[in-house]
CSV table of C-alpha atoms and ligand atoms in Angstrom, one decimal:
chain,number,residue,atom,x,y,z
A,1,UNK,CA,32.5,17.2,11.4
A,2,UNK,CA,33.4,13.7,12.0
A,3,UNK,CA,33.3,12.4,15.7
A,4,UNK,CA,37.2,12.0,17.1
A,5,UNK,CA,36.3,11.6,20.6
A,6,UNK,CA,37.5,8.1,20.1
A,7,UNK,CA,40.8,9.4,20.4
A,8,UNK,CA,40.5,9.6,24.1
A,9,UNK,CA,39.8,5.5,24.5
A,10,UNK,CA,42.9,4.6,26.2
A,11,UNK,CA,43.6,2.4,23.3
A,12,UNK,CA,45.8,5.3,21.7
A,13,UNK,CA,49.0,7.4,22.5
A,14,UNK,CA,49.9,11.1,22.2
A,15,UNK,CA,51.7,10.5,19.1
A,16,UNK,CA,48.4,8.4,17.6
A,17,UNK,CA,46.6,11.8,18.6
A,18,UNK,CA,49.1,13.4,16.5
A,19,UNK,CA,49.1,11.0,13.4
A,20,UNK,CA,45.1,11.1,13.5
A,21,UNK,CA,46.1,15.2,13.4
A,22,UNK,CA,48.3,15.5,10.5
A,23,UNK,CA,46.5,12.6,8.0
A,24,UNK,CA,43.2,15.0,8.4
A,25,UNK,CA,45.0,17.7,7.8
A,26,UNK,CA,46.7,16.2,4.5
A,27,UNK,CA,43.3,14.3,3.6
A,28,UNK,CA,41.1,17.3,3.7
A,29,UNK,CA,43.7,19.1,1.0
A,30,UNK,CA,44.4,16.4,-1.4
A,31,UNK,CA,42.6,13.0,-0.7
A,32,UNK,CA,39.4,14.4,-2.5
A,33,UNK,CA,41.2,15.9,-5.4
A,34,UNK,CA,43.4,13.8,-6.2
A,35,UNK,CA,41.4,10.7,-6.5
A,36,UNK,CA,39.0,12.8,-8.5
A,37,UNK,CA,41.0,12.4,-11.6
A,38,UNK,CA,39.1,10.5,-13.9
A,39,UNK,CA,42.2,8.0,-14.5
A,40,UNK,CA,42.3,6.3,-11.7
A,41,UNK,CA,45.9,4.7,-12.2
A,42,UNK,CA,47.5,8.0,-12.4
A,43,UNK,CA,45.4,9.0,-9.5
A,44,UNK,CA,46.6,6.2,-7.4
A,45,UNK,CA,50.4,7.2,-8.8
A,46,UNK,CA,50.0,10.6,-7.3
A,47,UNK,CA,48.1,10.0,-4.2
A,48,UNK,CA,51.1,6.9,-3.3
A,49,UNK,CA,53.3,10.4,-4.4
A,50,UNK,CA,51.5,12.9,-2.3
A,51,UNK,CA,51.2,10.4,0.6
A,52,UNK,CA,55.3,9.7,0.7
A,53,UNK,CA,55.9,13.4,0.7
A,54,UNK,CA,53.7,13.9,4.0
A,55,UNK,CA,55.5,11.6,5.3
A,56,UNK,CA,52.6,8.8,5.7
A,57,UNK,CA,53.7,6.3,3.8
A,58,UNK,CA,56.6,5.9,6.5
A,59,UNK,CA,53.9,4.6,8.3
A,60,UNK,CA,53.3,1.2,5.8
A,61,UNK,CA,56.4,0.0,6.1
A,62,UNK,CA,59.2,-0.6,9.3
A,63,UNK,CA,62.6,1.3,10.1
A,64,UNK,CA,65.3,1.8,9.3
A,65,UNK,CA,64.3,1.3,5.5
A,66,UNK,CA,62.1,4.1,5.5
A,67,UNK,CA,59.6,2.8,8.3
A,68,UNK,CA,58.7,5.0,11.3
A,69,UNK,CA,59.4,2.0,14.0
A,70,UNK,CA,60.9,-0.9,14.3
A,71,UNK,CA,57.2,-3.0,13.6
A,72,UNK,CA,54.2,-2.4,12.2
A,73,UNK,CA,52.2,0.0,14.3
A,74,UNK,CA,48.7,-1.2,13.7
A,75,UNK,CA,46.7,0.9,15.3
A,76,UNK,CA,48.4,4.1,13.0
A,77,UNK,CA,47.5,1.6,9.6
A,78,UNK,CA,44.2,1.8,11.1
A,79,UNK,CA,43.9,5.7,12.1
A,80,UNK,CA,45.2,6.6,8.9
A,81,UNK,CA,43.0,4.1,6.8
A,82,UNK,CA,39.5,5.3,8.6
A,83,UNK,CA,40.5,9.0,8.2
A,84,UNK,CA,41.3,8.2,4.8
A,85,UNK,CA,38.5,6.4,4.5
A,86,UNK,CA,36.4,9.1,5.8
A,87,UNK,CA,37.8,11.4,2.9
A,88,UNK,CA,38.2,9.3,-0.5
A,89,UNK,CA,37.8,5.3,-1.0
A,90,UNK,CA,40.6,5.5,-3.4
A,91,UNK,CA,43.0,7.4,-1.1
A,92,UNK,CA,42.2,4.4,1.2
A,93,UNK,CA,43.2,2.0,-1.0
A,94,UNK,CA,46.3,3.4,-2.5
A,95,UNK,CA,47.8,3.5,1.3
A,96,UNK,CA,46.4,0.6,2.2
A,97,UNK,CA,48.4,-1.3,-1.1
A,98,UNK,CA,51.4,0.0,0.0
A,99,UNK,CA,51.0,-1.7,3.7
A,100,UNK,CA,49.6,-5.2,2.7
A,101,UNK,CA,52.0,-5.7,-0.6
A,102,UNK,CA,55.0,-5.0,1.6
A,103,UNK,CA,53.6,-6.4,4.7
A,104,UNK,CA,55.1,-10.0,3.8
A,105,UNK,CA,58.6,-8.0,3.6
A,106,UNK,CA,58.1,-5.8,6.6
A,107,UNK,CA,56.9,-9.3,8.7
A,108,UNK,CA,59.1,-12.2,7.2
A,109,UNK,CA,62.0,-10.3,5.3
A,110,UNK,CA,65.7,-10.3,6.2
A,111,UNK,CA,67.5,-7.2,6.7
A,112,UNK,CA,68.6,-7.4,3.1
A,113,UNK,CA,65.4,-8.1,1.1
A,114,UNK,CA,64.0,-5.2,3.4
A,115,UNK,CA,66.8,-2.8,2.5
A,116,UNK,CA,66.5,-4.0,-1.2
A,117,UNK,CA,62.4,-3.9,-1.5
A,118,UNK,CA,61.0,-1.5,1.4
A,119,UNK,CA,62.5,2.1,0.9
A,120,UNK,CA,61.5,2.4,-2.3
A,121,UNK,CA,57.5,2.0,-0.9
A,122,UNK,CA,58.4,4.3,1.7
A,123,UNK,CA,59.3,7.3,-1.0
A,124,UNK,CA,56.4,6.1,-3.5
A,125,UNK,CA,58.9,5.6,-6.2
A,126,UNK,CA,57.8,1.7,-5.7
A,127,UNK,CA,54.1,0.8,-5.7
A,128,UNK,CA,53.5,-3.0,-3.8
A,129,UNK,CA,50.9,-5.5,-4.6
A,130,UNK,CA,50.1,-9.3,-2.7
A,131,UNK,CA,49.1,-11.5,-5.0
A,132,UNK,CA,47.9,-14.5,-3.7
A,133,UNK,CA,43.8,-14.9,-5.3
A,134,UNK,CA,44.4,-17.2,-8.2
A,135,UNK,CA,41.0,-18.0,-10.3
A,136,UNK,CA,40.4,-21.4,-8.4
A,137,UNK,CA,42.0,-20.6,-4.8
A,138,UNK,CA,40.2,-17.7,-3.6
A,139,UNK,CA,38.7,-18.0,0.0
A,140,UNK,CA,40.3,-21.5,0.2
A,141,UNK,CA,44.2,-20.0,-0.5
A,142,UNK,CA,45.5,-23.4,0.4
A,143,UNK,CA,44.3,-24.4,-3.1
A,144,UNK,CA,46.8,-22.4,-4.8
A,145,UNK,CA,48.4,-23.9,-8.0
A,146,UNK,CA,50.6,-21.2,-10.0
A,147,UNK,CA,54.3,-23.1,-9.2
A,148,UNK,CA,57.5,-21.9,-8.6
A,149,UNK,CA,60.8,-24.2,-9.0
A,150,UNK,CA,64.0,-23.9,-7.7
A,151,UNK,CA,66.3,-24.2,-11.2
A,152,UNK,CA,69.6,-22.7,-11.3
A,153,UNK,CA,69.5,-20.3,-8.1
A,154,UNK,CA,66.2,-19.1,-9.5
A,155,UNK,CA,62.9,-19.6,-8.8
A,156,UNK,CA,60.9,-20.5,-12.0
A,157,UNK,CA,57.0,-19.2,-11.4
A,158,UNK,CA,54.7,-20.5,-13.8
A,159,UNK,CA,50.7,-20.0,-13.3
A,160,UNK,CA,47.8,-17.0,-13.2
A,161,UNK,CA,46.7,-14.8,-10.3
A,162,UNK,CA,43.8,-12.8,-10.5
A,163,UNK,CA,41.7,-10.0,-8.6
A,164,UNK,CA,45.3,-8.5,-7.6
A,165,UNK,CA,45.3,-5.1,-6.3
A,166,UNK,CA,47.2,-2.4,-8.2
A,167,UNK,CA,48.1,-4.9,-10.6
A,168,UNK,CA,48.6,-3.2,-13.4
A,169,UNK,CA,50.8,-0.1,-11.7
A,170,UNK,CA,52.9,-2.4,-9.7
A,171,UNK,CA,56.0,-2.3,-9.6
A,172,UNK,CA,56.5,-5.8,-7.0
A,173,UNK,CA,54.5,-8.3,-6.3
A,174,UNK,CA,55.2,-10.5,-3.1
A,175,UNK,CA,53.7,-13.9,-4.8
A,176,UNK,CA,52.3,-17.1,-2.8
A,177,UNK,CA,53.3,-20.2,-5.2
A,178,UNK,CA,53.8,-23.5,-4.6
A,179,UNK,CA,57.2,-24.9,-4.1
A,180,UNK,CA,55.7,-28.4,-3.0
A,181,UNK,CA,57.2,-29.2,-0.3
A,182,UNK,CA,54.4,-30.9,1.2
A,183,UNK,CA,50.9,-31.3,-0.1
A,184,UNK,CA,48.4,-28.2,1.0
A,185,UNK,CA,49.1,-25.0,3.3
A,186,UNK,CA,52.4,-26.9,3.8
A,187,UNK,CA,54.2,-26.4,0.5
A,188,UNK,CA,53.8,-22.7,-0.8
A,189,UNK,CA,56.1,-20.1,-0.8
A,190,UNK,CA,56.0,-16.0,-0.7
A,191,UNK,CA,58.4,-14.8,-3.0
A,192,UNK,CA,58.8,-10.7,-3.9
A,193,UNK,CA,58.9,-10.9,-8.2
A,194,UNK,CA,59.5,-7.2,-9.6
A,195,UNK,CA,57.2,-6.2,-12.1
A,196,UNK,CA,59.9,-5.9,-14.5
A,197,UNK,CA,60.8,-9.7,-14.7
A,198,UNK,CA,60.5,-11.1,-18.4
A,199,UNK,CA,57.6,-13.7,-18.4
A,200,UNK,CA,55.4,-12.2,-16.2
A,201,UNK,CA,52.6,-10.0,-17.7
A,202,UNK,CA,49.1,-8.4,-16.8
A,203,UNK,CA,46.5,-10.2,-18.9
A,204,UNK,CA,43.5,-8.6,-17.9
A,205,UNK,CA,42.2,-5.5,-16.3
A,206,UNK,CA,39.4,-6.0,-13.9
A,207,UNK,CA,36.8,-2.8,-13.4
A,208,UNK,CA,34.8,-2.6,-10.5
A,209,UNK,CA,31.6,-0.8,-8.8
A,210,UNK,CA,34.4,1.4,-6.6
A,211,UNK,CA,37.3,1.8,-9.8
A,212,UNK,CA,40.8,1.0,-8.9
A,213,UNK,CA,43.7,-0.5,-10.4
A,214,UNK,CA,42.9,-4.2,-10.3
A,215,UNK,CA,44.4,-6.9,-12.8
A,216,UNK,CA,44.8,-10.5,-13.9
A,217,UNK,CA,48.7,-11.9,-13.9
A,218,UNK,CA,50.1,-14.6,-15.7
A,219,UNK,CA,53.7,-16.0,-15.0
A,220,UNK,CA,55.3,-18.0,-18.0
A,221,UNK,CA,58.6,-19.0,-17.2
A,222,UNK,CA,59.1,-16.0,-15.1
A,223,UNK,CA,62.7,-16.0,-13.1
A,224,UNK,CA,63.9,-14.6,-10.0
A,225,UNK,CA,66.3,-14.8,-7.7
A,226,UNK,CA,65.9,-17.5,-5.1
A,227,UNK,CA,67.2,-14.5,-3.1
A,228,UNK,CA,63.9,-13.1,-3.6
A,229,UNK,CA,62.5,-16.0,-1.3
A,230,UNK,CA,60.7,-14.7,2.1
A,231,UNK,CA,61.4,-16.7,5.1
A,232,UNK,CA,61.7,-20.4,4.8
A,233,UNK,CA,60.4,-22.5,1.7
A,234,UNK,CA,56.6,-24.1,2.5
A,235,UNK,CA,55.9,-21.3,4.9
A,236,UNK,CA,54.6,-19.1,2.7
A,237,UNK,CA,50.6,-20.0,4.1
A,238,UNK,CA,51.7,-19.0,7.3
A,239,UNK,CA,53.2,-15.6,5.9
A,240,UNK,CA,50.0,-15.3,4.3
A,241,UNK,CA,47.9,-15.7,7.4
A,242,UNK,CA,49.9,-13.7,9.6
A,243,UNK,CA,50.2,-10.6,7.2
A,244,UNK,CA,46.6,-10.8,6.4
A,245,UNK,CA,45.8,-10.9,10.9
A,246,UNK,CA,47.7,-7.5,10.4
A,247,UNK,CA,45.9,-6.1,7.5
A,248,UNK,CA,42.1,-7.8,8.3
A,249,UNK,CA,41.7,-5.2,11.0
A,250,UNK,CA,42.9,-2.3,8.9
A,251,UNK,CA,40.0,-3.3,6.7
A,252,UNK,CA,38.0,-3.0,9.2
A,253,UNK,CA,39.5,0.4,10.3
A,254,UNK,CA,38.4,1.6,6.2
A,255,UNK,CA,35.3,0.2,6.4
A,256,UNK,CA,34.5,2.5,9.6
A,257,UNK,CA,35.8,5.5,7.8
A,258,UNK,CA,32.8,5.0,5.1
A,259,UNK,CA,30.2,4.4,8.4
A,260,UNK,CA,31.7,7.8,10.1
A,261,UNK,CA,31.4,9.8,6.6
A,262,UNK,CA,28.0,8.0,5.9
A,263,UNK,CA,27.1,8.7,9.2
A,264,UNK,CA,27.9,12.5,9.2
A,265,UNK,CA,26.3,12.8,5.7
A,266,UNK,CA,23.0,11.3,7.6
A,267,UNK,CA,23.2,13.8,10.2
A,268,UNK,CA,23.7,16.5,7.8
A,269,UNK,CA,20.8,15.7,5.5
A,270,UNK,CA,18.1,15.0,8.4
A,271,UNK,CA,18.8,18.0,9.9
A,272,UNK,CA,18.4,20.4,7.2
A,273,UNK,CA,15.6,18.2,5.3
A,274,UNK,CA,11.8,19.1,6.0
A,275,UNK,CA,9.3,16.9,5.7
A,276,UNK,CA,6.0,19.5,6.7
A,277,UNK,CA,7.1,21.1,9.5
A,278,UNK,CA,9.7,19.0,11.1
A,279,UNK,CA,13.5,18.5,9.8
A,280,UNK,CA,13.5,14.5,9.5
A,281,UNK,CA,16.0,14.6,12.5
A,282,UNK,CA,13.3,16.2,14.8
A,283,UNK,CA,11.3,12.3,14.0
A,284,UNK,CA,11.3,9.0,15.5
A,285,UNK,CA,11.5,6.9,12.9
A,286,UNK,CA,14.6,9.0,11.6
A,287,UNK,CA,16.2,8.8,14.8
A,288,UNK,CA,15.7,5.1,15.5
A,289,UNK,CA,17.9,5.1,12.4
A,290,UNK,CA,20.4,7.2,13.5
A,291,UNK,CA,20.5,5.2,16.8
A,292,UNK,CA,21.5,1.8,14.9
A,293,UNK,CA,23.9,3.7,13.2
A,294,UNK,CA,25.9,5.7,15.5
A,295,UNK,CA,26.1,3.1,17.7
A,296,UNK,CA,27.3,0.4,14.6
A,297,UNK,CA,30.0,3.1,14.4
A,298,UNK,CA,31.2,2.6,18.4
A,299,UNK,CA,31.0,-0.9,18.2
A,300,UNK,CA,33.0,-1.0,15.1
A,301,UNK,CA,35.8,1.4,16.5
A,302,UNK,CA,36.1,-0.5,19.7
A,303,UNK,CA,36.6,-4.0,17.8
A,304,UNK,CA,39.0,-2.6,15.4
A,305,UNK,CA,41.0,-0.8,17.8
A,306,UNK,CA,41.2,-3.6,20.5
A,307,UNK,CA,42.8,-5.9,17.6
A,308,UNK,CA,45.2,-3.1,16.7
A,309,UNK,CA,46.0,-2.7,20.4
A,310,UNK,CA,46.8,-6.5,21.2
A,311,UNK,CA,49.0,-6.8,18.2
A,312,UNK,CA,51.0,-3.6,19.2
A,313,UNK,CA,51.0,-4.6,22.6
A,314,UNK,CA,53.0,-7.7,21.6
A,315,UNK,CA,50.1,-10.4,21.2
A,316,UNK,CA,51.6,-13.4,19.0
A,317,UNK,CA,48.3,-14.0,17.4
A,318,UNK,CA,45.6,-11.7,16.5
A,319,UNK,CA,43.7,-14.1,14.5
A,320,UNK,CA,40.4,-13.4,16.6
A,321,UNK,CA,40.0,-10.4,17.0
A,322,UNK,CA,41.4,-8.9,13.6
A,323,UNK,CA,38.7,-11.7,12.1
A,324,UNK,CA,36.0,-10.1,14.3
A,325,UNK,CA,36.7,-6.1,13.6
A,326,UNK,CA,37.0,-7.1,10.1
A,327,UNK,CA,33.6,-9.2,10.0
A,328,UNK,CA,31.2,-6.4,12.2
A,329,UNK,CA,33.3,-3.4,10.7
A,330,UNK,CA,32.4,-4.1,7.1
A,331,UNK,CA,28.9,-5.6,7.3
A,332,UNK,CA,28.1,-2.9,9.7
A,333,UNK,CA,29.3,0.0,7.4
A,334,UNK,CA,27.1,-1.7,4.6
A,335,UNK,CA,24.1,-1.6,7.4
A,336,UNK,CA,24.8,2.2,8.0
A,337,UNK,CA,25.5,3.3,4.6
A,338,UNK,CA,22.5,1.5,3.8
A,339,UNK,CA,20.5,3.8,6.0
A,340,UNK,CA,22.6,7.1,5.0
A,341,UNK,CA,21.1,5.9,1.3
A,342,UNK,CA,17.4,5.6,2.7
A,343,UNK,CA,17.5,9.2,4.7
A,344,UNK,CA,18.7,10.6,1.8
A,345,UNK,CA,15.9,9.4,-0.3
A,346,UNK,CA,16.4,9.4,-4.2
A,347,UNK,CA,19.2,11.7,-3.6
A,348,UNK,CA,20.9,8.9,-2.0
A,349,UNK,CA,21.3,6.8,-5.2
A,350,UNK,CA,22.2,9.3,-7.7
A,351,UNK,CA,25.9,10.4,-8.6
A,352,UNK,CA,27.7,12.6,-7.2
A,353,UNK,CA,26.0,12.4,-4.4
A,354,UNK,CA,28.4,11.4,-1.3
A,355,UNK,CA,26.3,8.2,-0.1
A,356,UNK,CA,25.7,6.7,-3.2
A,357,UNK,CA,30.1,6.2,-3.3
A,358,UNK,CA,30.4,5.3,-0.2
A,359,UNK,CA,27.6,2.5,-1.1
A,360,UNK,CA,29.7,1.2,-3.8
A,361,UNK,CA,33.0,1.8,-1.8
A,362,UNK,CA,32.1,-0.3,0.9
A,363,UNK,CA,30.9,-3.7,-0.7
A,364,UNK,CA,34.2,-5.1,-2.3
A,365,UNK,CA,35.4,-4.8,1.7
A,366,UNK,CA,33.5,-7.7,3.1
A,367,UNK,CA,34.8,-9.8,0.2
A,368,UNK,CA,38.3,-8.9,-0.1
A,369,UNK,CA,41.5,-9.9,2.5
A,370,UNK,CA,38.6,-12.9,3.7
A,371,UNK,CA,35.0,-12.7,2.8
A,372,UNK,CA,32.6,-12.4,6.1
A,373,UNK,CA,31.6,-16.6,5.8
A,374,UNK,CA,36.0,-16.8,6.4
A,375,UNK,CA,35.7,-14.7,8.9
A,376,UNK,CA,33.1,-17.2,10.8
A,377,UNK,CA,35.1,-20.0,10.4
A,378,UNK,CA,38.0,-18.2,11.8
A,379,UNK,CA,36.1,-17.0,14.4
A,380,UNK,CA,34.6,-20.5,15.5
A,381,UNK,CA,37.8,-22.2,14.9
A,382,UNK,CA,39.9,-20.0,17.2
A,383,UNK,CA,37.3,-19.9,20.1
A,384,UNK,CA,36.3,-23.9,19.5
A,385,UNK,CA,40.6,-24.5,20.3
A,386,UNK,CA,40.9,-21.2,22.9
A,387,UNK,CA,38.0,-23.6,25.1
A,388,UNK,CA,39.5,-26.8,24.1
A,389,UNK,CA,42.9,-25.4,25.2
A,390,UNK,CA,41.1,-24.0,28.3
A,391,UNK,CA,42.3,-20.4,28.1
A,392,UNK,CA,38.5,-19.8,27.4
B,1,COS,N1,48.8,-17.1,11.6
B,1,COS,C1,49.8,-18.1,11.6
B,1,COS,N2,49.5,-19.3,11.2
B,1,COS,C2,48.3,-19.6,10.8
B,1,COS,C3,47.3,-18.7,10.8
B,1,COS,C4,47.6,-17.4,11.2
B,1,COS,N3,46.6,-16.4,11.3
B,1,COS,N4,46.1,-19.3,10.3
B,1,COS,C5,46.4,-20.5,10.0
B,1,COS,N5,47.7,-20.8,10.3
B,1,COS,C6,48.4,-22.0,10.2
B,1,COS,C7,47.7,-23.1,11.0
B,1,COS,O1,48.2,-23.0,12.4
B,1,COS,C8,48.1,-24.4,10.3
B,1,COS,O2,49.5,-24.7,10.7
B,1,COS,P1,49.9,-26.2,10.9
B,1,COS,O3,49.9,-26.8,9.5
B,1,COS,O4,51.3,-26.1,11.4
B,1,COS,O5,49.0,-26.9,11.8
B,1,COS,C9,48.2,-24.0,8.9
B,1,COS,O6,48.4,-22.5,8.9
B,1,COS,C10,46.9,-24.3,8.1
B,1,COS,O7,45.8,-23.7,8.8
B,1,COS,P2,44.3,-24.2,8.6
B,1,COS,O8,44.2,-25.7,8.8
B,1,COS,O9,43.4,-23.3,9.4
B,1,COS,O10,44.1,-23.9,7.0
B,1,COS,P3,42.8,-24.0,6.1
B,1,COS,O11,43.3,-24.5,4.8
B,1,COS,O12,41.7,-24.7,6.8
B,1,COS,O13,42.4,-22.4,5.8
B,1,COS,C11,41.2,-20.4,6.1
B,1,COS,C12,41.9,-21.7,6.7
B,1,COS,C13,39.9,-20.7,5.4
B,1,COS,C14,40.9,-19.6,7.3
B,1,COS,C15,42.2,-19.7,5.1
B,1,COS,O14,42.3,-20.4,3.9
B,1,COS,C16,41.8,-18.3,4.8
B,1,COS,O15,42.0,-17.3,5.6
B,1,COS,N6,41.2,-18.0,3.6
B,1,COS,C17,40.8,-16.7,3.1
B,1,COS,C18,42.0,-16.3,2.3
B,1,COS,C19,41.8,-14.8,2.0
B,1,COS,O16,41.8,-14.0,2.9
B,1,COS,N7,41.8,-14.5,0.7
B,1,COS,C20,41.8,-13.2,0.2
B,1,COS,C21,43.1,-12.9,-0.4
B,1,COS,S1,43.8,-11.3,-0.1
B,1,COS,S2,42.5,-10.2,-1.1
């Protein structure tokens, strides 16, 4: 049994009690099942499904098109990732698509494109994707080269992505291109392109040590409306950034799901495991283990609800702390699933086994959304200008 006395850190509300409540209650019926299917496209269809009809979905995007608020509540994208988390990587992910590939709309979008694009994610009839990775711009997105121009009232996208999330079962994509308006961060553009559009295709199907859907794009002459434009032309970095200062601590939030669940399995395993006369818990070295790891966990938590917290409670920029709960989150969970693995001994690396999953769950998260080496720079660069700026 997982550890919720977090839920009494002054961080959270009733109703975030309640939330935490009714996604365990949904993720101990479905989250394992479902994403058990050995397709794991139509388990991600029926878990986006599953989740819309609880009613969590409501939760990725913002009201009145579907949303349950006005904003983004981040610290119920992060209570719902960990317990999903907890439960089933791919669970995780398939809610966590929903929130980032319509988190450019839910942040930047006018009432229109929000009425057009975001009710659809809410129901699960629309499954979202953020495509901004291209081959050559990956941790430096202000490389980016697939282009769109302005031709006709239509944008005119031409270029690859690559490493896109759910790409493959999309049905939009909100796409970072260059429109040139300046050289750099300066000149691209977010712009939602349905999956439908002629000219735009998935090339390539990517398959990974945790499997889910995960594809190369290519645009050829692929038209949209210049409708489908987010915000201002040549702000699309910016959109980028601030959706991803949402999202980097709901990362973090999944990443201490896997810790919790590799922690409990720990627990589990050392208590009921002899080694002579002693359960492995009843031993030091066991326990210095267990230590490191429960107290990774409360670090983790209290990082990755503090940036949730200042960006509900009306901070402009997060960019700190979401950077730092997504940085110690994820390489701590590797740390502590690393140990779950060891206590378990050789039952720790072999299938089916709980920890070996959560081993290969957890790596792609320190990688995606801004590897760890990002999240230094970040990190240095905002407390390097908060002291220059002397509010530090
Ligand atoms: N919110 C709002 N604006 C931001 C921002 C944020 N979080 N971060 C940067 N900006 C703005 C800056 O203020 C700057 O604005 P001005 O041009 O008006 O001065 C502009 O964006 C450029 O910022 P910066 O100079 O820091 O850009 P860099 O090219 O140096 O890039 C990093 C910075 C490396 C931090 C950025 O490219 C990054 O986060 N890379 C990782 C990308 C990533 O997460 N990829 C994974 C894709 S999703 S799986």
């Amino acid at each position: 049994m997982a550890d919720k006395s977090f839920l009494d850190w002054p961080f959270f509300e009733d109703r975030h009690r309640a939330l935490a409540a009714q996604v365990e209650g949904w993720a101990a019926e479905y989250a394992e099942a479902i994403s058990s299917a050995s397709d794991e496209d139509a388990a991600c269809q029926a878990l986006v499904a599953s989740m819309a009809d609880a009613g969590l979905l409501k939760h990725a995007v913002v009201a009145p098109h579907g949303g349950a608020g006005d904003s983004l509540d981040v610290r119920s994208l992060c209570l719902i990732r960990e317990t999903l988390a907890r439960h089933h990587g791919l669970a995780d992910f398939a809610f966590a698509m929903q929130g980032l590939g319509s988190g450019p709309i839910c942040l930047f979008g006018s009432d229109e494109q929000k009425a057009r694009f975001l009710p659809g994610v809410a129901a699960g009839t629309s499954i979202a994707a953020f495509a901004l990775t291209e081959p050559d711009a990956g941790s430096d997105a202000a490389a980016i080269g697939l282009t769109a121009e302005l031709s006709g009232g239509e944008y005119v996208l031409n270029g690859e992505k690559t490493w896109i999330s759910n790409g493959g079962i999309a049905d939009q994509y909100v796409v970072f291109a260059r429109t040139g308006e300046a050289p750099g961060t300066r000149g691209l553009s977010a712009i939602v392109v349905p999956a439908s559009t002629p000219g735009l295709e998935v090339v390539e199907r990517l398959h990974v040590i945790a499997p889910h859907p995960l594809g190369r794009l290519r645009f050829e002459n692929c038209r949209v409306p210049a409708e489908n434009l987010l915000s201002a032309s040549g702000t699309g970095f910016k959109i980028a950034m601030a959706t991803l200062d949402v999202f980097r601590s709901t990362v973090g939030a999944a990443a201490l799901g896997f810790a919790r669940r590799a922690l409990d399995e720990a627990l589990d395993h050392t208590q009921q495991r002899m080694i002579g006369n002693a359960a492995l818990a009843d031993l030091q070295l066991p326990q210095a283990k267990l230590a490191d790891m429960a107290t990774t966990v409360d670090a983790s938590a209290l990082l990755v609800y503090r940036s949730a917290w200042a960006k509900d409670k009306g901070a402009a920029r997060v960019t700190r702390e979401a950077a730092m709960a997504k940085m110690y989150a994820t390489e701590g969970a590797q740390q502590v699933i690393d140990d779950a693995v060891q206590l378990h001994g050789g039952l720790g690396v072999m299938k089916g086994v709980k920890v070996e999953e959560l081993y290969r769950d957890i790596r792609a998260l320190r990688i995606y959304e801004g590897a760890t080496d990002i999240q230094k720079l970040v990190i240095a660069r905002q407390t390097l200008s908060a002291r220059a700026a002397g509010t530090a």
